[in-house]
Amino acid sequence: YHQLLLAPELADKRDWLHLKVAQLNLQMGKMDQARLEVRDLLVDEPRSTLRPQAYYLTGYSYYLEKRFDLALFAFRQTAKDFPGTPLALRAQYFVADLLEEQGQMREALAAYTALRGKYPNPDIVEKRIKTLQARIRRGVR
């Protein structure tokens, strides 16, 4: 893939190639290299339509490494910068999940509630809301 990035005849697909290389690195557990590819995509192709995927992939790479503060920041940025996109909704779900994981129950509940009527799987959102409401009532973290 790296050699393909240099091919002049593929210049119009460079952003897609960067993203594919990043995804491959992510699958191989090479999180730093995945993030470097994402950075290159964002720097080299600032108007790319793949920017939401790049931001999301960054958050997901931090999530896999259990670097939850950085994941939370990246997912929030994805949701903020690309509102209304499917990846923004997924990022918002991860924000709620991470807040819950960190014991910030009320913030997590607010984040899940904000997804009502928007998230593609409304049943999971409702289930998480009910579970959190019960945990908050019982004082369970």
JSON list of C-alpha atoms in Angstrom, two decimals:
[
{"chain": "A", "resi": 1, "resn": "TYR", "atom": "CA", "xyz": [0.00, 0.00, 0.00]},
{"chain": "A", "resi": 2, "resn": "HIS", "atom": "CA", "xyz": [2.80, 2.41, 0.78]},
{"chain": "A", "resi": 3, "resn": "GLN", "atom": "CA", "xyz": [4.14, 2.02, -2.75]},
{"chain": "A", "resi": 4, "resn": "LEU", "atom": "CA", "xyz": [0.66, 2.67, -4.11]},
{"chain": "A", "resi": 5, "resn": "LEU", "atom": "CA", "xyz": [0.58, 5.95, -2.20]},
{"chain": "A", "resi": 6, "resn": "LEU", "atom": "CA", "xyz": [3.45, 7.12, -4.38]},
{"chain": "A", "resi": 7, "resn": "ALA", "atom": "CA", "xyz": [1.86, 6.19, -7.72]},
{"chain": "A", "resi": 8, "resn": "PRO", "atom": "CA", "xyz": [0.84, 9.36, -9.59]},
{"chain": "A", "resi": 9, "resn": "GLU", "atom": "CA", "xyz": [-2.04, 7.58, -11.34]},
{"chain": "A", "resi": 10, "resn": "LEU", "atom": "CA", "xyz": [-3.59, 6.83, -7.94]},
{"chain": "A", "resi": 11, "resn": "ALA", "atom": "CA", "xyz": [-3.34, 10.36, -6.59]},
{"chain": "A", "resi": 12, "resn": "ASP", "atom": "CA", "xyz": [-7.13, 10.70, -6.52]},
{"chain": "A", "resi": 13, "resn": "LYS", "atom": "CA", "xyz": [-7.35, 7.62, -4.25]},
{"chain": "A", "resi": 14, "resn": "ARG", "atom": "CA", "xyz": [-4.56, 8.64, -1.86]},
{"chain": "A", "resi": 15, "resn": "ASP", "atom": "CA", "xyz": [-6.93, 9.36, 1.03]},
{"chain": "A", "resi": 16, "resn": "TRP", "atom": "CA", "xyz": [-8.59, 5.97, 0.61]},
{"chain": "A", "resi": 17, "resn": "LEU", "atom": "CA", "xyz": [-5.19, 4.26, 0.53]},
{"chain": "A", "resi": 18, "resn": "HIS", "atom": "CA", "xyz": [-4.07, 6.06, 3.70]},
{"chain": "A", "resi": 19, "resn": "LEU", "atom": "CA", "xyz": [-7.23, 4.90, 5.43]},
{"chain": "A", "resi": 20, "resn": "LYS", "atom": "CA", "xyz": [-6.77, 1.31, 4.23]},
{"chain": "A", "resi": 21, "resn": "VAL", "atom": "CA", "xyz": [-3.16, 1.27, 5.44]},
{"chain": "A", "resi": 22, "resn": "ALA", "atom": "CA", "xyz": [-4.33, 2.67, 8.79]},
{"chain": "A", "resi": 23, "resn": "GLN", "atom": "CA", "xyz": [-7.03, -0.03, 9.07]},
{"chain": "A", "resi": 24, "resn": "LEU", "atom": "CA", "xyz": [-4.52, -2.77, 8.26]},
{"chain": "A", "resi": 25, "resn": "ASN", "atom": "CA", "xyz": [-2.15, -1.48, 10.91]},
{"chain": "A", "resi": 26, "resn": "LEU", "atom": "CA", "xyz": [-5.00, -1.36, 13.39]},
{"chain": "A", "resi": 27, "resn": "GLN", "atom": "CA", "xyz": [-5.86, -5.00, 12.63]},
{"chain": "A", "resi": 28, "resn": "MET", "atom": "CA", "xyz": [-2.22, -5.96, 13.17]},
{"chain": "A", "resi": 29, "resn": "GLY", "atom": "CA", "xyz": [-2.16, -4.17, 16.52]},
{"chain": "A", "resi": 30, "resn": "LYS", "atom": "CA", "xyz": [0.16, -1.42, 15.30]},
{"chain": "A", "resi": 31, "resn": "MET", "atom": "CA", "xyz": [-1.78, 1.46, 16.79]},
{"chain": "A", "resi": 32, "resn": "ASP", "atom": "CA", "xyz": [0.93, 4.12, 16.51]},
{"chain": "A", "resi": 33, "resn": "GLN", "atom": "CA", "xyz": [1.46, 3.32, 12.84]},
{"chain": "A", "resi": 34, "resn": "ALA", "atom": "CA", "xyz": [-2.30, 3.39, 12.23]},
{"chain": "A", "resi": 35, "resn": "ARG", "atom": "CA", "xyz": [-2.49, 6.85, 13.78]},
{"chain": "A", "resi": 36, "resn": "LEU", "atom": "CA", "xyz": [0.46, 8.02, 11.65]},
{"chain": "A", "resi": 37, "resn": "GLU", "atom": "CA", "xyz": [-1.41, 6.99, 8.52]},
{"chain": "A", "resi": 38, "resn": "VAL", "atom": "CA", "xyz": [-4.49, 8.81, 9.74]},
{"chain": "A", "resi": 39, "resn": "ARG", "atom": "CA", "xyz": [-2.42, 11.91, 10.41]},
{"chain": "A", "resi": 40, "resn": "ASP", "atom": "CA", "xyz": [-0.96, 11.70, 6.91]},
{"chain": "A", "resi": 41, "resn": "LEU", "atom": "CA", "xyz": [-4.46, 11.43, 5.46]},
{"chain": "A", "resi": 42, "resn": "LEU", "atom": "CA", "xyz": [-5.62, 14.48, 7.39]},
{"chain": "A", "resi": 43, "resn": "VAL", "atom": "CA", "xyz": [-2.53, 16.52, 6.46]},
{"chain": "A", "resi": 44, "resn": "ASP", "atom": "CA", "xyz": [-2.19, 15.40, 2.84]},
{"chain": "A", "resi": 45, "resn": "GLU", "atom": "CA", "xyz": [-5.91, 15.41, 2.01]},
{"chain": "A", "resi": 46, "resn": "PRO", "atom": "CA", "xyz": [-7.53, 18.12, 4.18]},
{"chain": "A", "resi": 47, "resn": "ARG", "atom": "CA", "xyz": [-10.75, 18.10, 2.13]},
{"chain": "A", "resi": 48, "resn": "SER", "atom": "CA", "xyz": [-11.16, 14.34, 2.04]},
{"chain": "A", "resi": 49, "resn": "THR", "atom": "CA", "xyz": [-14.63, 12.92, 2.55]},
{"chain": "A", "resi": 50, "resn": "LEU", "atom": "CA", "xyz": [-12.92, 10.20, 4.63]},
{"chain": "A", "resi": 51, "resn": "ARG", "atom": "CA", "xyz": [-12.09, 12.59, 7.48]},
{"chain": "A", "resi": 52, "resn": "PRO", "atom": "CA", "xyz": [-14.88, 11.22, 9.73]},
{"chain": "A", "resi": 53, "resn": "GLN", "atom": "CA", "xyz": [-13.49, 7.69, 9.36]},
{"chain": "A", "resi": 54, "resn": "ALA", "atom": "CA", "xyz": [-10.00, 8.96, 10.14]},
{"chain": "A", "resi": 55, "resn": "TYR", "atom": "CA", "xyz": [-11.09, 10.69, 13.35]},
{"chain": "A", "resi": 56, "resn": "TYR", "atom": "CA", "xyz": [-13.16, 7.69, 14.39]},
{"chain": "A", "resi": 57, "resn": "LEU", "atom": "CA", "xyz": [-10.31, 5.28, 13.72]},
{"chain": "A", "resi": 58, "resn": "THR", "atom": "CA", "xyz": [-8.05, 7.39, 15.93]},
{"chain": "A", "resi": 59, "resn": "GLY", "atom": "CA", "xyz": [-10.53, 7.17, 18.79]},
{"chain": "A", "resi": 60, "resn": "TYR", "atom": "CA", "xyz": [-10.99, 3.47, 18.28]},
{"chain": "A", "resi": 61, "resn": "SER", "atom": "CA", "xyz": [-7.23, 2.86, 18.30]},
{"chain": "A", "resi": 62, "resn": "TYR", "atom": "CA", "xyz": [-6.96, 4.58, 21.68]},
{"chain": "A", "resi": 63, "resn": "TYR", "atom": "CA", "xyz": [-9.97, 2.63, 22.92]},
{"chain": "A", "resi": 64, "resn": "LEU", "atom": "CA", "xyz": [-8.30, -0.66, 21.99]},
{"chain": "A", "resi": 65, "resn": "GLU", "atom": "CA", "xyz": [-5.19, 0.41, 23.89]},
{"chain": "A", "resi": 66, "resn": "LYS", "atom": "CA", "xyz": [-7.36, 1.27, 26.91]},
{"chain": "A", "resi": 67, "resn": "ARG", "atom": "CA", "xyz": [-6.19, 4.88, 26.71]},
{"chain": "A", "resi": 68, "resn": "PHE", "atom": "CA", "xyz": [-9.69, 5.99, 27.54]},
{"chain": "A", "resi": 69, "resn": "ASP", "atom": "CA", "xyz": [-9.06, 9.71, 28.04]},
{"chain": "A", "resi": 70, "resn": "LEU", "atom": "CA", "xyz": [-7.56, 10.02, 24.56]},
{"chain": "A", "resi": 71, "resn": "ALA", "atom": "CA", "xyz": [-10.29, 7.83, 23.09]},
{"chain": "A", "resi": 72, "resn": "LEU", "atom": "CA", "xyz": [-12.93, 9.99, 24.74]},
{"chain": "A", "resi": 73, "resn": "PHE", "atom": "CA", "xyz": [-11.34, 13.14, 23.31]},
{"chain": "A", "resi": 74, "resn": "ALA", "atom": "CA", "xyz": [-11.12, 11.67, 19.78]},
{"chain": "A", "resi": 75, "resn": "PHE", "atom": "CA", "xyz": [-14.69, 10.36, 19.84]},
{"chain": "A", "resi": 76, "resn": "ARG", "atom": "CA", "xyz": [-16.01, 13.69, 21.11]},
{"chain": "A", "resi": 77, "resn": "GLN", "atom": "CA", "xyz": [-14.12, 15.46, 18.35]},
{"chain": "A", "resi": 78, "resn": "THR", "atom": "CA", "xyz": [-15.58, 13.08, 15.76]},
{"chain": "A", "resi": 79, "resn": "ALA", "atom": "CA", "xyz": [-19.11, 13.76, 16.98]},
{"chain": "A", "resi": 80, "resn": "LYS", "atom": "CA", "xyz": [-18.51, 17.52, 17.12]},
{"chain": "A", "resi": 81, "resn": "ASP", "atom": "CA", "xyz": [-16.82, 17.91, 13.74]},
{"chain": "A", "resi": 82, "resn": "PHE", "atom": "CA", "xyz": [-19.07, 15.56, 11.76]},
{"chain": "A", "resi": 83, "resn": "PRO", "atom": "CA", "xyz": [-22.56, 15.88, 13.26]},
{"chain": "A", "resi": 84, "resn": "GLY", "atom": "CA", "xyz": [-25.32, 13.85, 11.69]},
{"chain": "A", "resi": 85, "resn": "THR", "atom": "CA", "xyz": [-23.00, 11.29, 10.14]},
{"chain": "A", "resi": 86, "resn": "PRO", "atom": "CA", "xyz": [-23.26, 7.60, 11.05]},
{"chain": "A", "resi": 87, "resn": "LEU", "atom": "CA", "xyz": [-19.72, 7.71, 12.48]},
{"chain": "A", "resi": 88, "resn": "ALA", "atom": "CA", "xyz": [-20.60, 10.67, 14.66]},
{"chain": "A", "resi": 89, "resn": "LEU", "atom": "CA", "xyz": [-23.44, 8.63, 16.14]},
{"chain": "A", "resi": 90, "resn": "ARG", "atom": "CA", "xyz": [-21.14, 5.66, 16.74]},
{"chain": "A", "resi": 91, "resn": "ALA", "atom": "CA", "xyz": [-18.61, 8.00, 18.30]},
{"chain": "A", "resi": 92, "resn": "GLN", "atom": "CA", "xyz": [-21.32, 9.42, 20.59]},
{"chain": "A", "resi": 93, "resn": "TYR", "atom": "CA", "xyz": [-22.21, 5.89, 21.64]},
{"chain": "A", "resi": 94, "resn": "PHE", "atom": "CA", "xyz": [-18.56, 5.24, 22.51]},
{"chain": "A", "resi": 95, "resn": "VAL", "atom": "CA", "xyz": [-18.50, 8.49, 24.50]},
{"chain": "A", "resi": 96, "resn": "ALA", "atom": "CA", "xyz": [-21.46, 7.28, 26.56]},
{"chain": "A", "resi": 97, "resn": "ASP", "atom": "CA", "xyz": [-19.88, 3.85, 26.98]},
{"chain": "A", "resi": 98, "resn": "LEU", "atom": "CA", "xyz": [-16.55, 5.31, 28.10]},
{"chain": "A", "resi": 99, "resn": "LEU", "atom": "CA", "xyz": [-18.23, 7.65, 30.56]},
{"chain": "A", "resi": 100, "resn": "GLU", "atom": "CA", "xyz": [-20.11, 4.70, 32.01]},
{"chain": "A", "resi": 101, "resn": "GLU", "atom": "CA", "xyz": [-16.89, 2.67, 32.16]},
{"chain": "A", "resi": 102, "resn": "GLN", "atom": "CA", "xyz": [-15.22, 5.50, 34.08]},
{"chain": "A", "resi": 103, "resn": "GLY", "atom": "CA", "xyz": [-18.07, 5.61, 36.61]},
{"chain": "A", "resi": 104, "resn": "GLN", "atom": "CA", "xyz": [-19.52, 8.92, 35.38]},
{"chain": "A", "resi": 105, "resn": "MET", "atom": "CA", "xyz": [-23.05, 7.53, 35.44]},
{"chain": "A", "resi": 106, "resn": "ARG", "atom": "CA", "xyz": [-25.06, 10.75, 35.14]},
{"chain": "A", "resi": 107, "resn": "GLU", "atom": "CA", "xyz": [-22.92, 12.00, 32.26]},
{"chain": "A", "resi": 108, "resn": "ALA", "atom": "CA", "xyz": [-23.21, 8.61, 30.57]},
{"chain": "A", "resi": 109, "resn": "LEU", "atom": "CA", "xyz": [-26.98, 8.66, 31.02]},
{"chain": "A", "resi": 110, "resn": "ALA", "atom": "CA", "xyz": [-27.15, 12.11, 29.44]},
{"chain": "A", "resi": 111, "resn": "ALA", "atom": "CA", "xyz": [-24.99, 10.92, 26.53]},
{"chain": "A", "resi": 112, "resn": "TYR", "atom": "CA", "xyz": [-27.18, 7.85, 25.91]},
{"chain": "A", "resi": 113, "resn": "THR", "atom": "CA", "xyz": [-30.33, 9.94, 26.22]},
{"chain": "A", "resi": 114, "resn": "ALA", "atom": "CA", "xyz": [-28.99, 12.32, 23.56]},
{"chain": "A", "resi": 115, "resn": "LEU", "atom": "CA", "xyz": [-28.86, 9.32, 21.18]},
{"chain": "A", "resi": 116, "resn": "ARG", "atom": "CA", "xyz": [-32.58, 8.57, 21.53]},
{"chain": "A", "resi": 117, "resn": "GLY", "atom": "CA", "xyz": [-34.28, 8.62, 18.17]},
{"chain": "A", "resi": 118, "resn": "LYS", "atom": "CA", "xyz": [-30.97, 9.01, 16.35]},
{"chain": "A", "resi": 119, "resn": "TYR", "atom": "CA", "xyz": [-28.94, 5.85, 16.91]},
{"chain": "A", "resi": 120, "resn": "PRO", "atom": "CA", "xyz": [-29.51, 3.06, 14.34]},
{"chain": "A", "resi": 121, "resn": "ASN", "atom": "CA", "xyz": [-30.13, 0.49, 17.09]},
{"chain": "A", "resi": 122, "resn": "PRO", "atom": "CA", "xyz": [-32.66, 2.18, 19.40]},
{"chain": "A", "resi": 123, "resn": "ASP", "atom": "CA", "xyz": [-33.17, -0.97, 21.49]},
{"chain": "A", "resi": 124, "resn": "ILE", "atom": "CA", "xyz": [-29.57, -0.99, 22.73]},
{"chain": "A", "resi": 125, "resn": "VAL", "atom": "CA", "xyz": [-29.77, 2.68, 23.64]},
{"chain": "A", "resi": 126, "resn": "GLU", "atom": "CA", "xyz": [-33.00, 2.15, 25.60]},
{"chain": "A", "resi": 127, "resn": "LYS", "atom": "CA", "xyz": [-31.50, -0.86, 27.37]},
{"chain": "A", "resi": 128, "resn": "ARG", "atom": "CA", "xyz": [-28.43, 1.12, 28.40]},
{"chain": "A", "resi": 129, "resn": "ILE", "atom": "CA", "xyz": [-30.58, 4.02, 29.60]},
{"chain": "A", "resi": 130, "resn": "LYS", "atom": "CA", "xyz": [-32.75, 1.74, 31.75]},
{"chain": "A", "resi": 131, "resn": "THR", "atom": "CA", "xyz": [-29.71, -0.05, 33.15]},
{"chain": "A", "resi": 132, "resn": "LEU", "atom": "CA", "xyz": [-28.02, 3.22, 34.05]},
{"chain": "A", "resi": 133, "resn": "GLN", "atom": "CA", "xyz": [-31.17, 4.67, 35.60]},
{"chain": "A", "resi": 134, "resn": "ALA", "atom": "CA", "xyz": [-31.43, 1.58, 37.82]},
{"chain": "A", "resi": 135, "resn": "ARG", "atom": "CA", "xyz": [-27.74, 1.76, 38.76]},
{"chain": "A", "resi": 136, "resn": "ILE", "atom": "CA", "xyz": [-28.04, 5.44, 39.64]},
{"chain": "A", "resi": 137, "resn": "ARG", "atom": "CA", "xyz": [-31.14, 4.78, 41.79]},
{"chain": "A", "resi": 138, "resn": "ARG", "atom": "CA", "xyz": [-29.29, 2.01, 43.65]},
{"chain": "A", "resi": 139, "resn": "GLY", "atom": "CA", "xyz": [-26.12, 4.09, 43.95]},
{"chain": "A", "resi": 140, "resn": "VAL", "atom": "CA", "xyz": [-24.08, 1.47, 42.07]},
{"chain": "A", "resi": 141, "resn": "ARG", "atom": "CA", "xyz": [-21.07, 2.58, 40.08]}
]
